[in-house]
PDB file of C-alpha atoms in Angstrom:
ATOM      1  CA  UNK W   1       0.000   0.000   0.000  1.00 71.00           C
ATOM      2  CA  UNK W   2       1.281   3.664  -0.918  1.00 83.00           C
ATOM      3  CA  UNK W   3       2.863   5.708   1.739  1.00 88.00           C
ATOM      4  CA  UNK W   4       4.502   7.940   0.011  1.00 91.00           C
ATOM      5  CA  UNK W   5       3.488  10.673  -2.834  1.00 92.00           C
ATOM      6  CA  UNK W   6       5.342  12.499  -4.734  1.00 93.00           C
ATOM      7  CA  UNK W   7       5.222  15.865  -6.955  1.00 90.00           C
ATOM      8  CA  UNK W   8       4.568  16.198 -10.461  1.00 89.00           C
ATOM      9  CA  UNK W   9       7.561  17.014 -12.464  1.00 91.00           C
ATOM     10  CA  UNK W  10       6.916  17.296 -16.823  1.00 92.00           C
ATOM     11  CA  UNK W  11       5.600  20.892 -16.532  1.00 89.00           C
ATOM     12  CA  UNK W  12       8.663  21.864 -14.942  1.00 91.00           C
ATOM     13  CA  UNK W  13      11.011  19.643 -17.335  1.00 95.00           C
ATOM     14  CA  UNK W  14       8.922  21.670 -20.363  1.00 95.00           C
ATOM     15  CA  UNK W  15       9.747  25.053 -18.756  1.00 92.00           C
ATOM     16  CA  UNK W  16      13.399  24.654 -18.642  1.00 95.00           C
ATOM     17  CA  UNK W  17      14.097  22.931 -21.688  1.00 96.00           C
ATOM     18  CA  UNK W  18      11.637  26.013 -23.722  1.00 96.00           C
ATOM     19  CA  UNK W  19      12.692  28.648 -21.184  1.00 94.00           C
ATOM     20  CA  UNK W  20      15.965  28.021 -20.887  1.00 95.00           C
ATOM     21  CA  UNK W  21      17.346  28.067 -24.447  1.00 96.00           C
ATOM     22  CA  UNK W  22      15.277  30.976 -25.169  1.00 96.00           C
ATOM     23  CA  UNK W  23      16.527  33.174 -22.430  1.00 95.00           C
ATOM     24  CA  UNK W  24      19.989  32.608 -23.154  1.00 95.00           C
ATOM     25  CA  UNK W  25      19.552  33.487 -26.781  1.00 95.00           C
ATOM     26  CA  UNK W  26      17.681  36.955 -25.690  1.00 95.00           C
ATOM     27  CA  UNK W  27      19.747  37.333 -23.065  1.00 94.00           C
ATOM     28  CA  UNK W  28      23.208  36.905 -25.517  1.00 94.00           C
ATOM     29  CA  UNK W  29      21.119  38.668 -28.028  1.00 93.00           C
ATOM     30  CA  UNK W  30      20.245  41.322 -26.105  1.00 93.00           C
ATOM     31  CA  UNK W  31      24.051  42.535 -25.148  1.00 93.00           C
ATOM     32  CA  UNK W  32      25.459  41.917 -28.522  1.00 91.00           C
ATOM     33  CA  UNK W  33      22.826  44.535 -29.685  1.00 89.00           C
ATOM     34  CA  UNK W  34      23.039  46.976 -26.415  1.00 90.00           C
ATOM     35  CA  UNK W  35      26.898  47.152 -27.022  1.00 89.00           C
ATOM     36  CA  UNK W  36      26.840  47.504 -30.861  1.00 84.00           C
ATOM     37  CA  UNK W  37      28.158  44.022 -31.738  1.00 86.00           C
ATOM     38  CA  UNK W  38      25.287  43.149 -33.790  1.00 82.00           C
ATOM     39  CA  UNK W  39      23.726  45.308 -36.153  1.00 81.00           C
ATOM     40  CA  UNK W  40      20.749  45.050 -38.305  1.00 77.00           C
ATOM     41  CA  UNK W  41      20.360  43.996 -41.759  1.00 76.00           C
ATOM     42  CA  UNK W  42      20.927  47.949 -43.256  1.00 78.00           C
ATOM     43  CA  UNK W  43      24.359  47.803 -41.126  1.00 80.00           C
ATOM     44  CA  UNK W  44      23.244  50.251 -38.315  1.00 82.00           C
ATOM     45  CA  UNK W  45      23.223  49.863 -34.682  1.00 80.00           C
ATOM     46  CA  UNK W  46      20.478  49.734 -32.868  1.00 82.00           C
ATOM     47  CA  UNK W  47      21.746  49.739 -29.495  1.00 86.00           C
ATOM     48  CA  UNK W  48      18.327  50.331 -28.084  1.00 88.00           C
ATOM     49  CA  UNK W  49      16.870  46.756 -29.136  1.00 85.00           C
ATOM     50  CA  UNK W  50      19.593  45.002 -26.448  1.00 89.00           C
ATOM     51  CA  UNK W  51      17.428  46.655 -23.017  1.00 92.00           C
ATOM     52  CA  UNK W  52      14.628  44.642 -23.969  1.00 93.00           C
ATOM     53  CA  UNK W  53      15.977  41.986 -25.042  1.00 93.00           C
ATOM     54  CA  UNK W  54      18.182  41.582 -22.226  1.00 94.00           C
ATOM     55  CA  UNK W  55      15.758  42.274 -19.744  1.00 94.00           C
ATOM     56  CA  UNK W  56      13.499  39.423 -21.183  1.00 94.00           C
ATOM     57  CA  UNK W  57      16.353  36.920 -21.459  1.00 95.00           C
ATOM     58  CA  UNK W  58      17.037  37.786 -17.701  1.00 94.00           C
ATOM     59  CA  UNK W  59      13.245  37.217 -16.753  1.00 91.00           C
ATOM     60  CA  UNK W  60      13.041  33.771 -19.015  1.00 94.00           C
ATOM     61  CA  UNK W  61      16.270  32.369 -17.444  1.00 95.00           C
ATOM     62  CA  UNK W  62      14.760  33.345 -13.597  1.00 91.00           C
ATOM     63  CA  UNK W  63      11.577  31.346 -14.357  1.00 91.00           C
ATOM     64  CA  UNK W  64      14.152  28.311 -15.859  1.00 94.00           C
ATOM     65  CA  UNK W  65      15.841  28.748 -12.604  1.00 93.00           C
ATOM     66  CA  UNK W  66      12.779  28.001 -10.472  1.00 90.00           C
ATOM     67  CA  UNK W  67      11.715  25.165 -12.645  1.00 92.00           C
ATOM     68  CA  UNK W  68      14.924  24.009 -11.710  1.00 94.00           C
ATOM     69  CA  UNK W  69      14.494  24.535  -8.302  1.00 92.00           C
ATOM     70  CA  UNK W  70      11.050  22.520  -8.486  1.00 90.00           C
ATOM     71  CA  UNK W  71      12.662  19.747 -10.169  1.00 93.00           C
ATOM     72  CA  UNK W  72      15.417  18.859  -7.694  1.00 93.00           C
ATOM     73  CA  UNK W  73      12.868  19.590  -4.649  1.00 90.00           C
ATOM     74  CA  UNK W  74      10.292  17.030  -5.997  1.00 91.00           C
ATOM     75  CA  UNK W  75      13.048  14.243  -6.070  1.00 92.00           C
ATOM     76  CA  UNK W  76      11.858  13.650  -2.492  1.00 91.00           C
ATOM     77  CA  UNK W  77       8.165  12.702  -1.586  1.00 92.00           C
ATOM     78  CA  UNK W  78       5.440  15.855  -1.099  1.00 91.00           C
ATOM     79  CA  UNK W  79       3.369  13.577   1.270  1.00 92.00           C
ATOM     80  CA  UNK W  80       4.452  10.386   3.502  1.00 93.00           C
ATOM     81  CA  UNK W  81       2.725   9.290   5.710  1.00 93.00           C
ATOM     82  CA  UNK W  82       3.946   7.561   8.937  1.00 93.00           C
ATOM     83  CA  UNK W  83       3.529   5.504  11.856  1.00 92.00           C
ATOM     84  CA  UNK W  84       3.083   8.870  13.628  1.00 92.00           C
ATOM     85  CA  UNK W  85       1.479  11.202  11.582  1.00 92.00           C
ATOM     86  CA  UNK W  86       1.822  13.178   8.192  1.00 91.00           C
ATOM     87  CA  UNK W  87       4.937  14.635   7.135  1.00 92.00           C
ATOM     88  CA  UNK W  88       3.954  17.450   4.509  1.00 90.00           C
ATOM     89  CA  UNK W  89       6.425  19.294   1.910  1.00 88.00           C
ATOM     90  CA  UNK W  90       4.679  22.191  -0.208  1.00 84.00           C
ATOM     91  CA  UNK W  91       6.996  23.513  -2.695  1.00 84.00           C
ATOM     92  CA  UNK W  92       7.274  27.342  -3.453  1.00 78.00           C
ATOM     93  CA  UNK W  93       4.351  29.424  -3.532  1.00 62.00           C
ATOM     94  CA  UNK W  94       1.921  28.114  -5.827  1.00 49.00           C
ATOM     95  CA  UNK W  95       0.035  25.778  -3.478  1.00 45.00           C
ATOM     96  CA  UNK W  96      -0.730  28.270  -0.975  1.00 44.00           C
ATOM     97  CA  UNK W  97      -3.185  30.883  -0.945  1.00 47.00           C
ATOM     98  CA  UNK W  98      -6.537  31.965  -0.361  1.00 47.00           C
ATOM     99  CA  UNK W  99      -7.300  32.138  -3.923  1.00 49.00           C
ATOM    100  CA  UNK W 100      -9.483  29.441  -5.902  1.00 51.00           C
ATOM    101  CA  UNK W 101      -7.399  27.435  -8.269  1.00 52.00           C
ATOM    102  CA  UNK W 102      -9.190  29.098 -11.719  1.00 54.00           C
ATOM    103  CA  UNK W 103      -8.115  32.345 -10.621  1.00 53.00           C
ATOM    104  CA  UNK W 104      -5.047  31.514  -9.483  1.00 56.00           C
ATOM    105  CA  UNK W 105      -4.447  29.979 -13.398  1.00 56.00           C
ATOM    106  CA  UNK W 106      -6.125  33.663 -14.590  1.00 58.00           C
ATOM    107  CA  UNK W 107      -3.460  35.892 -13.068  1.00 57.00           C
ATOM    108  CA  UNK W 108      -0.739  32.908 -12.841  1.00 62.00           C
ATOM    109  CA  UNK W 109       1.901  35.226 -14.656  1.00 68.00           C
ATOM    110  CA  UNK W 110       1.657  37.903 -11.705  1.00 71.00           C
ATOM    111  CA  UNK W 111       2.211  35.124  -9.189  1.00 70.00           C
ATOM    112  CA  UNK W 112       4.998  34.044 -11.051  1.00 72.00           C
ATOM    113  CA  UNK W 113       6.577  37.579 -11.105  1.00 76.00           C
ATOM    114  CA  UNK W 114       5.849  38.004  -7.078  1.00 75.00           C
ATOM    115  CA  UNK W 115       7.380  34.289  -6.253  1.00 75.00           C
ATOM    116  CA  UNK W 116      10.581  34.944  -8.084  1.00 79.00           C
ATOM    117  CA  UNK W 117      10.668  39.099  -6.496  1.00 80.00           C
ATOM    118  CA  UNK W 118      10.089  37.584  -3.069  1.00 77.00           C
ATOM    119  CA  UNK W 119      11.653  34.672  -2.981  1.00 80.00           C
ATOM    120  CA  UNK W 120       8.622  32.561  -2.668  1.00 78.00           C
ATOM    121  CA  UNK W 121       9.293  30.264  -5.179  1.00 81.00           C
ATOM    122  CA  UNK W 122      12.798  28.937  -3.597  1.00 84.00           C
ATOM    123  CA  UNK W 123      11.049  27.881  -0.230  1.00 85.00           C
ATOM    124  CA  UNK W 124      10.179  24.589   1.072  1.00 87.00           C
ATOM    125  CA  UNK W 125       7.619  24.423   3.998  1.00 84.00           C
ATOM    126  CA  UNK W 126       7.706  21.339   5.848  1.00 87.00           C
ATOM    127  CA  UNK W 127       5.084  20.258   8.297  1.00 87.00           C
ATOM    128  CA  UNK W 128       3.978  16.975  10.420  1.00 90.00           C
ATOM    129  CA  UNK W 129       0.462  16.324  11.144  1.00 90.00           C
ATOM    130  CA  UNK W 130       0.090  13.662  14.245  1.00 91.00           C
ATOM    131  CA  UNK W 131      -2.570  11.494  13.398  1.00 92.00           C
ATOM    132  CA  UNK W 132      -4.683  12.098  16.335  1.00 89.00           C
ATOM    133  CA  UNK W 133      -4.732  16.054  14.880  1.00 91.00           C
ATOM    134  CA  UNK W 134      -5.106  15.054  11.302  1.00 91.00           C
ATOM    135  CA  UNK W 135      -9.364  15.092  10.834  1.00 90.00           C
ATOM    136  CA  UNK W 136      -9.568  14.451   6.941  1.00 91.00           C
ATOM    137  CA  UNK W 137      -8.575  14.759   3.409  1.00 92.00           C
ATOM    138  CA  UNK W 138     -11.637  15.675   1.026  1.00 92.00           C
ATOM    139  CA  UNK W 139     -10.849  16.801  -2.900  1.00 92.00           C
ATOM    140  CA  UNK W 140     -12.726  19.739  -4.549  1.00 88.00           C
ATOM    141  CA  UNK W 141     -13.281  21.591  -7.273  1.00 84.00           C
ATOM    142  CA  UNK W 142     -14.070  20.912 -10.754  1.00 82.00           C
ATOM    143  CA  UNK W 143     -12.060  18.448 -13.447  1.00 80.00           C
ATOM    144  CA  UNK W 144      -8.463  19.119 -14.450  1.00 77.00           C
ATOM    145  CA  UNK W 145      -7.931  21.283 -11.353  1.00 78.00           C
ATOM    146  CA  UNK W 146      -9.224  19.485  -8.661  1.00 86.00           C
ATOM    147  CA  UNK W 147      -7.573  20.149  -5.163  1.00 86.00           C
ATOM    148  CA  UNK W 148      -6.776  18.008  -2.015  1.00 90.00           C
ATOM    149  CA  UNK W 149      -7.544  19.846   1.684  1.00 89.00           C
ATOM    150  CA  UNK W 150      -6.191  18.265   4.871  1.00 91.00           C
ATOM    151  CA  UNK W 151      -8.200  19.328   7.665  1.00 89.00           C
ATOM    152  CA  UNK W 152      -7.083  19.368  11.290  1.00 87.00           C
ATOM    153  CA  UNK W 153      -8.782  19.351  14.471  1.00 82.00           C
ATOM    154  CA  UNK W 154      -8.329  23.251  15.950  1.00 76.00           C
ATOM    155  CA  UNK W 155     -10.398  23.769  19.436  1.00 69.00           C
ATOM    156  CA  UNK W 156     -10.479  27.417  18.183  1.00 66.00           C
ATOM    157  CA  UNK W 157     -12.737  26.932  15.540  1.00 59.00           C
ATOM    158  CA  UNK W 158     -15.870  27.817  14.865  1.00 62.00           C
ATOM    159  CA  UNK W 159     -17.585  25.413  13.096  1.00 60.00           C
ATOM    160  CA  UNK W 160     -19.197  21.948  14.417  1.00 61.00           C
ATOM    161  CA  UNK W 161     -16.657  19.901  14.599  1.00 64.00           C
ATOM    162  CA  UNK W 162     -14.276  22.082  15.398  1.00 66.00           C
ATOM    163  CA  UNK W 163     -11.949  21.437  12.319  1.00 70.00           C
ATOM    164  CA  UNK W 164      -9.394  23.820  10.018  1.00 71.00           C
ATOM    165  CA  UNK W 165      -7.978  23.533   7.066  1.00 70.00           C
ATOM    166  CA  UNK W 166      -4.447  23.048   7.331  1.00 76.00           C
ATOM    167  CA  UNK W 167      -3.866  23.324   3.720  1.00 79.00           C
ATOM    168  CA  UNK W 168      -4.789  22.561  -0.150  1.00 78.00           C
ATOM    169  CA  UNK W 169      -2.728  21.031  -2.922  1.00 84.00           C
ATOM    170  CA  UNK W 170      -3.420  21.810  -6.693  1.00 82.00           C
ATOM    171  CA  UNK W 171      -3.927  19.160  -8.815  1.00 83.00           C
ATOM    172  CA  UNK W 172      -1.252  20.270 -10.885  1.00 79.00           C
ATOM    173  CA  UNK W 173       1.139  19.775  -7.919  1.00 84.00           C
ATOM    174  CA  UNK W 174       0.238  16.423  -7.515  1.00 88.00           C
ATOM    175  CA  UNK W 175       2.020  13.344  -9.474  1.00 88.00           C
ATOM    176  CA  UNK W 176      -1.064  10.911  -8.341  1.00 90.00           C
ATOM    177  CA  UNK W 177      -4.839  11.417  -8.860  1.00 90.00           C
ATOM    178  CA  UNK W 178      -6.366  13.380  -5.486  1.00 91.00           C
ATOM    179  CA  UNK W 179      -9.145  11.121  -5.160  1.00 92.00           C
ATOM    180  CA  UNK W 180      -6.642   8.186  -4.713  1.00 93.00           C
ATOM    181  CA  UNK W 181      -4.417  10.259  -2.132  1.00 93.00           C
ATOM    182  CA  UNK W 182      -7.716  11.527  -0.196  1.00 93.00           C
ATOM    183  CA  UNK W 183      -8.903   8.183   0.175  1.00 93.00           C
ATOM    184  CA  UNK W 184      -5.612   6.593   1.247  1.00 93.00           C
ATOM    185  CA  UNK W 185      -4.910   9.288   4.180  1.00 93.00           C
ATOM    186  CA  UNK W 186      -8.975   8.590   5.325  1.00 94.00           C
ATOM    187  CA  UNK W 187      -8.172   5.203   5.262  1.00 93.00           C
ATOM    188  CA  UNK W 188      -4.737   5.382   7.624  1.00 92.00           C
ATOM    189  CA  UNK W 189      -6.484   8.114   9.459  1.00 91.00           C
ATOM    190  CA  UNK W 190      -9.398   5.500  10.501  1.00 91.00           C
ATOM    191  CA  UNK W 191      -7.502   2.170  10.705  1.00 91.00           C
ATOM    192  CA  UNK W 192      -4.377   2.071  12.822  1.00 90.00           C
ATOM    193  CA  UNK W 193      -3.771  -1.043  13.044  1.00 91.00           C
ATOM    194  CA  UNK W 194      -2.744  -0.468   9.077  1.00 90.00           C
ATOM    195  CA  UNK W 195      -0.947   2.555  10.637  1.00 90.00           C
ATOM    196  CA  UNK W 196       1.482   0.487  12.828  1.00 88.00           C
ATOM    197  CA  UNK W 197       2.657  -1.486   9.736  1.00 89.00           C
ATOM    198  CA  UNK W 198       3.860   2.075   8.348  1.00 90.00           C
ATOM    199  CA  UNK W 199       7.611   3.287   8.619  1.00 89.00           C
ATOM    200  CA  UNK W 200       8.496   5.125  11.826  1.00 89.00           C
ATOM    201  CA  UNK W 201       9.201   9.078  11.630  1.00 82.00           C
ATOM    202  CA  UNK W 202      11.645   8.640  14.723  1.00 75.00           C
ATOM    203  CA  UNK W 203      15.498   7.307  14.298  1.00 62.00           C
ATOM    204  CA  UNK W 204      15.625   3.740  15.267  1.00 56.00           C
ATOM    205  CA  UNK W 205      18.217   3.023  18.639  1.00 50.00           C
TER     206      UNK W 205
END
């Protein structure tokens, strides 16, 4: 039985190997223009086509840079789960957020721009969720962007049970289907004799 899931990796892969070569060429472009080494096809300079240029060559290569980023961080499971608990990896800045998943697709260019200006995209948040805190996993949304929530029991909330989301993944994050990663964590989450048959978080004596 799966205990461990892991992130989903081809988008990235197609962003660096388009991105990448194309922001090197504007980028080399670019400064061979801005410093008069190229010319255009009447023999003039036109040292005011290399800002541009450069400046979208610089802005291609930072978005290869964070698929690169993404790529090396998903080597290692998103999700295990434990004898204990929940151990919980989100990646950058994308899963996050109080915004639904369509609009988060409608202005994804601007959340692009703010991860890589704030550094967003280059952090990993880790988390552990003991089981006896962990009250769910439920998927939402509509086809081809579903997303997984974890809920938690908080005795601050409001609502009846007192549960909170912890957080929600994006379908696009996710290298395995929701439904089949909701259903699994219910599952551990309401069997534990299943559970003890699970690796231990804690270093073995």
């Amino acid at each position: 039985m799966r205990d461990c899931f892991y992130g989903k990796t081809w988008i990235y892969w197609a962003q660096l190997l388009i991105l990448g070569p194309l922001g090197g060429f504007s980028l080399i472009m670019g400064i061979l223009f801005w410093t008069g080494t190229f010319t255009d096809v009447h023999g003039k300079a036109r040292p005011e086509a290399g800002p541009p240029m450069t400046i979208i060559g610089l802005f291609l290569l930072l978005v290869a840079l964070v698929a690169v980023f993404n790529i090396v961080k998903r080597i290692s499971p998103i999700l295990r789960c434990y004898r204990e608990g929940l151990e919980l990896r989100i990646i950058g800045m994308n899963s996050f957020g109080d915004l639904s998943e369509p609009i988060k697709h409608f202005i994804g260019i601007f959340i692009v721009l703010w991860g890589i200006i704030s550094l967003r995209s280059f952090r990993v948040h880790r988390s552990f969720i003991p089981w006896s805190k962990f009250a769910g996993a439920e998927v939402t949304g509509i086809p081809m962007v579903y997303c997984l929530r974890l809920y938690i029991h908080d005795e601050t909330s409001r609502s009846d049970p007192p549960i909170a989301e912890l957080v929600w993944i994006s379908q696009t994050d996710l290298s395995d289907a929701p439904h089949r990663i909701a259903e699994l964590l219910n599952f551990f989450a309401g069997h534990p004799d299943y559970r003890n048959q699970l690796t231990s978080c804690r270093p073995q004596m």
